[in-house]
Amino acid sequence: MTDTPDITPEDRAPEQVPAVSRRRLLGAVGAGAAVAGAALGAGGAVLATRDGNSGSPGSGAAEPDAGAATVAFHDSHQAGIATPSQDRLCFATFDVTPTASKADIADLLKTWTAAAVAMTRGEPVPGDVGDVNTPPDDTGEAVGLTPGRLTITLGYGPGLFDDRFGLAKRRPSALKTLPRLPGENLDPAVTGGDLCVQACADDPQVAFHAIRNLRRLGFGTVVPRWMELGFGRTSSTSPQQATPRNLMGFKDGTRNIDATDTAMMGQHVWIGEEEPQRWIRGGSYLVSRKIKMRMEQWDRDRLGDQQDVFGRFKGSGAPLTGSKETDTPDFSARSDTGYVIPARAHIRLAAHENNKGLRILRRGYSYTDGIDPQTGDLLGGLFFIAFMKSPDQFITLQRVLGAHDSLNEYIQHIGSGLFVTPPGLSAGQDWGGQLFG
């Protein structure tokens, strides 16, 4: 688990903060920063931090003056992709309402930008302060909490680029509905969406607060389609992070892309010069998959079978041909009964060596849906999130895994989404202006 330093506000009287109107909230983005509001902590203190860009370009690095508590919003790439994975996730998708116009969407995205800048700094959503006759502009459940390295990452689904808003001519070339893939039985209730927002933080309440407030600001323009709460990250994106375990008890993401490797990220994750749409270069494609695990069935399987399914030892995480987690698997090694790492083992089929060098950046989380009321079985699994230069990377991998992976006996893909995440913003820019040009 990532350690997050505590930031305790000084015990002092509240400062006098001028009221900020909704119109000024929009203007704050054009000024290059969200207007600071008051966040009254347990001792009546004001939480305030500074938004900076002290990390290297595209690093999503934590700002040194706030320790590991805040992640800069403004950067060449959106935070929440190369950023070291936080411990919790709140992921939501939205559909544009039938009555919304192009101007409505542009205004909403400008408002969302200002709100995201503020919330990632640990500040409340800007707005009118202290007016007892109107609803508060911030829902308040994050008051007194540290920012928890909150990142807010925005993505656009294929449906947004139809003829409704004049965006067809700006559609990224690979942004299309994913084809039907083996191993899936998709539920429309957890599939698709015009927009997605990924909020990651080390505190689940901070992540939920971000989605809740963006949803509130979107009233009348967008409606929620589905939402997923994630716990226990299932991938490491930095060599400084220990490899986590999934709900099957195995270390997950051992051979994930190192997001600090700029050459690797440029080759496999960031959209580049190959994309005709200049405005999306520096962004990435996001694939989400809700993967249900048949946990009771898995828990009754013997250890040897479990290890053959993954191709790794459950305890150490080492490949069956090695002794340490980071040992390179030897896919040619044989025993008297065949390959040491079985032909249908997950790590064999997913390995870049066996897929013409193809790689993706995984950034998923575990989830639970409680208990099946009919069987009493636990409902849960993996909320898979991956970033890539082209959706073809995922499609190619899933066609192999969905058809041949031994893991398919214990899992099923039940939800899906494809979104394109635009590049990062500089101070003074906003998502609406970036989208519509």
Coordinates of C-alpha atoms in Angstrom, one line a residue:
M1 CA 0.0 0.0 0.0
T2 CA 1.3 3.5 -0.8
D3 CA 2.0 5.6 2.2
T4 CA 0.3 9.0 2.1
P5 CA 1.6 11.7 4.5
D6 CA -0.9 13.3 6.7
I7 CA -1.5 17.0 6.2
T8 CA -3.2 18.5 9.2
P9 CA -4.5 22.0 8.9
E10 CA -3.5 24.5 11.5
D11 CA -6.0 25.1 14.3
R12 CA -6.9 28.7 13.6
A13 CA -10.0 30.8 12.9
P14 CA -11.5 30.6 9.4
E15 CA -10.2 33.1 6.9
Q16 CA -12.6 35.4 5.2
V17 CA -12.9 34.2 1.6
P18 CA -14.9 36.2 -1.0
A19 CA -17.9 34.6 -2.5
V20 CA -17.4 33.2 -6.0
S21 CA -20.3 33.0 -8.5
R22 CA -20.9 30.2 -11.0
R23 CA -19.9 32.6 -13.7
R24 CA -16.6 33.2 -12.0
L25 CA -16.1 29.5 -11.7
L26 CA -15.9 29.3 -15.5
G27 CA -13.7 32.4 -15.7
A28 CA -11.3 30.8 -13.3
V29 CA -10.1 28.3 -15.9
G30 CA -9.4 31.1 -18.4
A31 CA -7.3 32.8 -15.7
G32 CA -5.2 29.7 -15.4
A33 CA -6.3 28.4 -12.1
A34 CA -9.5 27.5 -10.3
V35 CA -10.7 30.0 -7.7
A36 CA -9.9 28.9 -4.2
G37 CA -12.9 28.3 -1.9
A38 CA -13.0 27.6 1.8
A39 CA -12.8 24.1 3.1
L40 CA -13.6 24.1 6.8
G41 CA -11.9 21.2 8.6
A42 CA -12.6 19.7 12.0
G43 CA -11.0 22.6 13.7
G44 CA -12.6 25.2 11.5
A45 CA -9.4 25.5 9.5
V46 CA -9.0 26.3 5.8
L47 CA -7.4 23.7 3.6
A48 CA -5.4 25.3 0.8
T49 CA -2.7 24.0 -1.5
R50 CA -1.0 25.2 -4.6
D51 CA -1.3 23.7 -8.1
G52 CA 2.0 23.4 -9.7
N53 CA 3.8 21.6 -12.5
S54 CA 7.0 20.5 -10.8
G55 CA 7.1 17.0 -12.2
S56 CA 8.8 16.2 -15.5
P57 CA 6.6 16.5 -18.5
G58 CA 4.0 13.8 -18.6
S59 CA 5.2 12.3 -15.4
G60 CA 2.1 13.1 -13.2
A61 CA 4.7 13.5 -10.5
A62 CA 3.7 14.5 -7.0
E63 CA 4.4 18.1 -6.0
P64 CA 7.4 18.1 -3.6
D65 CA 5.9 20.9 -1.4
A66 CA 2.9 18.7 -0.6
G67 CA 4.8 15.5 -0.3
A68 CA 2.9 12.7 -2.0
A69 CA -0.5 14.1 -1.2
T70 CA -1.2 16.0 -4.5
V71 CA -0.6 15.3 -8.1
A72 CA -0.3 18.2 -10.6
F73 CA -3.4 18.6 -12.8
H74 CA -1.7 20.6 -15.6
D75 CA 0.8 18.6 -17.6
S76 CA 1.5 17.4 -21.2
H77 CA -0.4 14.2 -20.4
Q78 CA -3.4 13.7 -18.2
A79 CA -2.6 12.6 -14.7
G80 CA -4.0 9.1 -13.7
I81 CA -2.2 7.3 -16.5
A82 CA 1.5 7.3 -15.9
T83 CA 0.9 8.4 -12.3
P84 CA 2.0 5.7 -9.8
S85 CA -1.3 3.8 -9.1
Q86 CA -3.3 4.9 -6.2
D87 CA -5.1 2.5 -3.8
R88 CA -8.7 3.3 -4.7
L89 CA -10.8 4.0 -7.8
C90 CA -14.2 5.6 -8.6
F91 CA -14.9 5.2 -12.3
A92 CA -18.1 6.6 -13.9
T93 CA -19.5 6.9 -17.4
F94 CA -22.0 9.4 -18.6
D95 CA -24.4 9.9 -21.6
V96 CA -25.2 13.3 -23.0
T97 CA -28.9 14.2 -22.5
P98 CA -31.1 14.4 -25.6
T99 CA -31.7 18.1 -25.1
A100 CA -28.0 19.1 -24.6
S101 CA -26.4 21.3 -27.2
K102 CA -22.8 21.7 -28.3
A103 CA -22.6 24.9 -26.2
D104 CA -23.9 23.0 -23.2
I105 CA -21.2 20.4 -23.5
A106 CA -18.5 23.0 -24.0
D107 CA -19.7 24.9 -20.9
L108 CA -19.9 21.7 -18.8
L109 CA -16.4 20.6 -19.8
K110 CA -15.0 24.0 -18.8
T111 CA -16.8 23.8 -15.5
W112 CA -15.5 20.2 -14.9
T113 CA -12.0 21.5 -15.7
A114 CA -12.2 24.1 -13.0
A115 CA -13.7 21.7 -10.5
A116 CA -11.0 19.0 -11.3
V117 CA -8.2 21.5 -10.8
A118 CA -9.6 22.5 -7.4
M119 CA -10.4 19.0 -6.1
T120 CA -7.0 17.6 -7.1
R121 CA -5.4 20.4 -5.0
G122 CA -7.5 19.4 -2.0
E123 CA -9.8 22.4 -2.4
P124 CA -13.6 22.4 -2.6
V125 CA -15.4 22.9 -5.9
P126 CA -15.4 26.7 -6.5
G127 CA -18.6 28.6 -6.1
D128 CA -20.7 30.8 -3.9
V129 CA -19.5 30.5 -0.3
G130 CA -21.8 30.6 2.7
D131 CA -25.2 31.4 1.0
V132 CA -27.6 29.6 3.2
N133 CA -30.4 30.0 0.7
T134 CA -28.8 27.9 -2.1
P135 CA -27.4 24.4 -2.2
P136 CA -23.7 24.4 -1.4
D137 CA -21.4 24.2 -4.4
D138 CA -19.4 21.4 -2.9
T139 CA -21.0 18.3 -1.3
G140 CA -18.6 18.5 1.6
E141 CA -17.6 14.9 2.4
A142 CA -14.0 15.5 1.6
V143 CA -13.6 18.4 4.0
G144 CA -10.8 17.8 6.4
L145 CA -9.3 14.9 4.3
T146 CA -6.0 15.1 2.5
P147 CA -6.1 15.1 -1.3
G148 CA -4.8 11.5 -1.3
R149 CA -3.0 12.0 -4.6
L150 CA -6.3 12.4 -6.3
T151 CA -6.2 12.3 -10.1
I152 CA -9.2 12.9 -12.4
T153 CA -8.8 11.5 -16.0
L154 CA -11.4 12.3 -18.7
G155 CA -12.2 10.1 -21.7
Y156 CA -14.6 10.3 -24.7
G157 CA -16.6 7.4 -26.1
P158 CA -17.3 6.7 -29.7
G159 CA -20.9 7.9 -29.5
L160 CA -19.9 11.5 -28.6
F161 CA -18.4 11.9 -32.2
D162 CA -21.6 11.2 -34.1
D163 CA -23.6 14.0 -35.9
R164 CA -25.2 15.5 -32.8
F165 CA -22.5 18.0 -31.9
G166 CA -20.5 18.5 -35.1
L167 CA -17.6 16.3 -33.7
A168 CA -17.6 13.7 -36.5
K169 CA -14.8 15.5 -38.3
R170 CA -12.7 15.4 -35.1
R171 CA -13.2 11.7 -34.3
P172 CA -9.9 10.0 -33.5
S173 CA -9.2 7.4 -36.2
A174 CA -9.3 4.3 -34.0
L175 CA -12.2 5.3 -31.8
K176 CA -14.9 2.8 -32.7
T177 CA -17.1 0.4 -30.7
L178 CA -15.1 -2.6 -29.7
P179 CA -15.9 -5.7 -31.8
R180 CA -17.5 -8.8 -30.2
L181 CA -14.7 -10.7 -28.5
P182 CA -14.4 -14.2 -27.1
G183 CA -14.9 -14.8 -23.4
E184 CA -17.5 -12.0 -23.0
N185 CA -21.2 -11.9 -22.1
L186 CA -21.7 -8.1 -21.8
D187 CA -24.3 -6.5 -19.7
P188 CA -25.5 -3.2 -21.3
A189 CA -25.9 -1.7 -17.8
V190 CA -22.1 -1.7 -17.4
T191 CA -21.0 -1.1 -21.0
G192 CA -20.3 2.0 -23.0
G193 CA -20.9 5.7 -22.4
D194 CA -20.4 9.0 -24.2
L195 CA -17.9 10.2 -21.5
C196 CA -15.9 8.5 -18.7
V197 CA -14.2 9.9 -15.7
Q198 CA -11.6 7.9 -13.8
A199 CA -11.0 9.3 -10.3
C200 CA -8.1 7.6 -8.4
A201 CA -7.0 8.4 -4.9
D202 CA -5.5 6.8 -1.8
D203 CA -8.8 7.5 0.0
P204 CA -12.0 6.1 -1.4
Q205 CA -14.1 9.0 0.0
V206 CA -11.9 11.5 -1.9
A207 CA -12.3 9.5 -5.2
F208 CA -16.1 9.2 -4.7
H209 CA -16.4 12.9 -3.8
A210 CA -14.8 13.8 -7.1
I211 CA -17.3 11.8 -9.2
R212 CA -20.2 12.9 -7.1
N213 CA -19.4 16.6 -7.7
L214 CA -18.8 16.2 -11.4
R215 CA -22.1 14.4 -11.7
R216 CA -23.8 17.2 -9.8
L217 CA -22.3 19.9 -12.0
G218 CA -23.4 17.9 -15.1
F219 CA -27.1 17.9 -14.2
G220 CA -29.2 18.6 -17.2
T221 CA -26.3 18.1 -19.7
V222 CA -25.2 14.5 -18.9
V223 CA -26.7 11.6 -17.0
P224 CA -24.8 8.8 -15.3
R225 CA -24.7 5.5 -17.2
W226 CA -22.8 3.3 -14.8
M227 CA -20.2 3.5 -12.0
E228 CA -17.7 1.2 -10.5
L229 CA -15.9 1.4 -7.1
G230 CA -12.4 -0.2 -7.1
F231 CA -10.2 -1.2 -4.2
G232 CA -6.8 -2.9 -4.1
R233 CA -5.0 -1.8 -7.2
T234 CA -4.1 -4.8 -9.4
S235 CA -1.1 -3.4 -11.2
S236 CA 2.0 -1.4 -10.4
T237 CA 3.0 1.4 -12.8
S238 CA 6.2 2.3 -11.1
P239 CA 9.3 0.2 -10.1
Q240 CA 9.0 1.7 -6.7
Q241 CA 5.6 0.0 -6.1
A242 CA 5.3 -3.6 -4.9
T243 CA 3.3 -5.9 -7.1
P244 CA -0.2 -6.2 -5.7
R245 CA -2.4 -9.3 -5.6
N246 CA -5.8 -9.9 -7.3
L247 CA -8.8 -11.5 -5.7
M248 CA -7.5 -14.9 -6.8
G249 CA -4.5 -14.4 -4.5
F250 CA -1.9 -14.1 -7.3
K251 CA 0.5 -11.2 -7.8
D252 CA -0.9 -9.3 -10.8
G253 CA 0.9 -7.0 -13.3
T254 CA 4.4 -8.2 -12.6
R255 CA 5.4 -7.6 -16.3
N256 CA 3.4 -4.4 -16.7
I257 CA 4.9 -1.4 -18.5
D258 CA 7.1 0.8 -16.4
A259 CA 5.3 4.1 -16.7
T260 CA 8.6 6.0 -15.9
D261 CA 10.1 4.6 -19.1
T262 CA 9.3 7.4 -21.5
A263 CA 10.5 5.4 -24.6
M264 CA 8.2 2.5 -23.7
M265 CA 5.3 4.8 -23.0
G266 CA 5.8 6.5 -26.4
Q267 CA 5.9 3.2 -28.2
H268 CA 2.9 1.5 -26.6
V269 CA 0.7 4.1 -24.7
W270 CA 0.8 7.6 -26.0
I271 CA -1.0 8.5 -29.3
G272 CA 1.6 10.0 -31.6
E273 CA 2.3 11.3 -35.1
E274 CA 0.5 8.3 -36.6
E275 CA -2.8 9.9 -35.6
P276 CA -4.3 12.4 -38.2
Q277 CA -6.2 14.2 -35.5
R278 CA -3.6 16.5 -34.1
W279 CA -5.7 17.5 -31.1
I280 CA -5.6 14.0 -29.6
R281 CA -1.9 13.4 -29.9
G282 CA -0.4 12.9 -26.5
G283 CA -3.5 11.2 -25.3
S284 CA -4.2 7.5 -25.0
Y285 CA -7.0 4.9 -25.5
L286 CA -8.6 3.6 -22.4
V287 CA -10.2 0.1 -22.4
S288 CA -12.3 -0.9 -19.3
R289 CA -13.5 -4.4 -18.7
K290 CA -15.6 -5.6 -15.8
I291 CA -14.4 -9.2 -15.3
K292 CA -16.4 -11.4 -13.0
M293 CA -14.5 -14.1 -11.1
R294 CA -16.1 -17.4 -10.1
M295 CA -14.4 -17.2 -6.7
E296 CA -16.1 -20.2 -5.0
Q297 CA -15.1 -22.4 -7.9
W298 CA -11.6 -21.1 -7.8
D299 CA -11.3 -21.5 -4.0
R300 CA -12.1 -25.2 -4.4
D301 CA -9.3 -25.8 -6.9
R302 CA -6.0 -27.3 -5.8
L303 CA -2.9 -25.2 -5.6
G304 CA -1.1 -27.0 -8.4
D305 CA -4.0 -26.3 -10.8
Q306 CA -4.1 -22.7 -9.8
Q307 CA -0.4 -22.2 -10.4
D308 CA -0.7 -23.9 -13.8
V309 CA -3.5 -21.6 -14.8
F310 CA -1.4 -18.5 -14.2
G311 CA 2.0 -20.0 -14.9
R312 CA 3.4 -18.6 -11.6
F313 CA 3.9 -19.8 -8.1
K314 CA 1.2 -18.3 -5.9
G315 CA 3.4 -17.5 -2.9
S316 CA 6.5 -15.8 -4.5
G317 CA 4.9 -14.8 -7.8
A318 CA 7.8 -16.3 -9.6
P319 CA 7.2 -17.9 -13.0
L320 CA 7.1 -21.7 -12.8
T321 CA 10.5 -21.7 -14.5
G322 CA 12.1 -19.3 -11.9
S323 CA 12.6 -18.6 -8.3
K324 CA 12.0 -14.8 -8.1
E325 CA 8.9 -12.8 -9.2
T326 CA 11.0 -10.7 -11.6
D327 CA 12.6 -13.7 -13.3
T328 CA 12.0 -13.8 -17.1
P329 CA 9.7 -16.8 -17.9
D330 CA 11.3 -19.5 -19.9
F331 CA 8.6 -20.5 -22.3
S332 CA 10.7 -23.2 -24.0
A333 CA 11.4 -25.1 -20.7
R334 CA 10.0 -28.7 -20.7
S335 CA 9.4 -31.4 -18.2
D336 CA 8.5 -35.1 -18.6
T337 CA 4.9 -34.1 -19.0
G338 CA 5.2 -31.1 -21.4
Y339 CA 5.9 -27.4 -21.0
V340 CA 6.8 -26.3 -17.5
I341 CA 4.7 -23.2 -18.1
P342 CA 1.6 -24.8 -19.7
A343 CA 0.6 -24.0 -23.2
R344 CA -2.6 -22.3 -22.0
A345 CA -1.2 -20.6 -19.0
H346 CA -2.2 -16.9 -18.7
I347 CA 1.4 -15.5 -18.6
R348 CA 2.4 -17.5 -21.7
L349 CA -0.6 -16.2 -23.8
A350 CA -0.3 -12.6 -22.5
A351 CA 3.5 -12.3 -22.8
H352 CA 4.8 -9.7 -25.2
E353 CA 7.4 -12.2 -26.5
N354 CA 4.5 -14.3 -27.8
N355 CA 2.5 -11.4 -29.2
K356 CA 5.1 -9.7 -31.5
G357 CA 6.1 -7.3 -28.8
L358 CA 2.6 -6.0 -28.1
R359 CA 2.2 -4.4 -24.7
I360 CA -0.4 -2.3 -22.8
L361 CA -0.3 -0.3 -19.6
R362 CA -2.6 -2.0 -17.0
R363 CA -4.1 0.1 -14.2
G364 CA -7.0 -2.0 -12.9
Y365 CA -8.6 -2.6 -9.5
S366 CA -10.5 -5.3 -7.7
Y367 CA -14.3 -4.8 -7.1
T368 CA -17.1 -6.4 -5.3
D369 CA -20.9 -6.5 -5.9
G370 CA -21.8 -8.1 -2.6
I371 CA -23.4 -11.5 -2.5
D372 CA -25.6 -13.3 -5.1
P373 CA -29.0 -13.5 -3.4
Q374 CA -29.9 -16.8 -5.1
T375 CA -26.7 -18.8 -4.5
G376 CA -25.0 -16.9 -1.7
D377 CA -21.8 -16.7 -3.8
L378 CA -19.5 -13.8 -3.5
L379 CA -19.8 -11.4 -6.4
G380 CA -16.6 -9.6 -7.4
G381 CA -13.6 -9.7 -9.6
L382 CA -11.3 -7.4 -11.6
F383 CA -12.2 -4.0 -13.0
F384 CA -9.6 -4.1 -15.7
I385 CA -8.4 -0.7 -17.0
A386 CA -5.6 -0.4 -19.6
F387 CA -4.1 2.4 -21.6
M388 CA -2.7 2.0 -25.1
K389 CA -1.7 3.8 -28.3
S390 CA -4.4 1.9 -30.3
P391 CA -7.4 -0.3 -29.3
D392 CA -6.0 -2.9 -31.7
Q393 CA -3.5 -3.8 -29.0
F394 CA -6.2 -4.9 -26.6
I395 CA -8.3 -6.5 -29.3
T396 CA -5.4 -8.7 -30.4
L397 CA -4.6 -9.8 -26.9
Q398 CA -8.2 -10.5 -25.9
R399 CA -8.8 -12.6 -29.1
V400 CA -6.0 -14.9 -27.9
L401 CA -6.8 -14.9 -24.2
G402 CA -10.5 -15.2 -24.7
A403 CA -10.2 -18.2 -26.9
H404 CA -7.3 -20.1 -25.2
D405 CA -6.6 -18.9 -21.7
S406 CA -7.1 -21.5 -18.9
L407 CA -8.3 -18.7 -16.7
N408 CA -11.5 -18.5 -18.7
E409 CA -12.9 -21.4 -16.7
Y410 CA -13.0 -19.0 -13.7
I411 CA -13.8 -15.6 -15.2
Q412 CA -16.2 -13.9 -17.6
H413 CA -16.1 -10.4 -19.1
I414 CA -19.4 -8.8 -18.3
G415 CA -18.8 -5.1 -18.9
S416 CA -16.8 -3.1 -21.4
G417 CA -15.9 0.4 -22.5
L418 CA -13.6 2.1 -25.0
F419 CA -12.7 5.8 -24.6
V420 CA -10.0 8.1 -25.9
T421 CA -8.4 10.2 -23.2
P422 CA -7.1 13.5 -24.6
P423 CA -3.7 15.0 -23.8
G424 CA -3.1 17.1 -20.7
L425 CA -4.0 20.8 -20.4
S426 CA -1.8 23.8 -19.7
A427 CA -2.9 26.5 -17.3
G428 CA -5.7 28.5 -18.9
Q429 CA -6.9 25.7 -21.1
D430 CA -10.0 23.6 -20.5
W431 CA -11.5 20.3 -21.8
G432 CA -14.3 22.1 -23.7
G433 CA -12.0 24.2 -25.8
Q434 CA -9.7 21.3 -26.4
L435 CA -12.5 19.1 -27.7
F436 CA -14.2 21.6 -29.9
G437 CA -11.1 23.3 -31.1

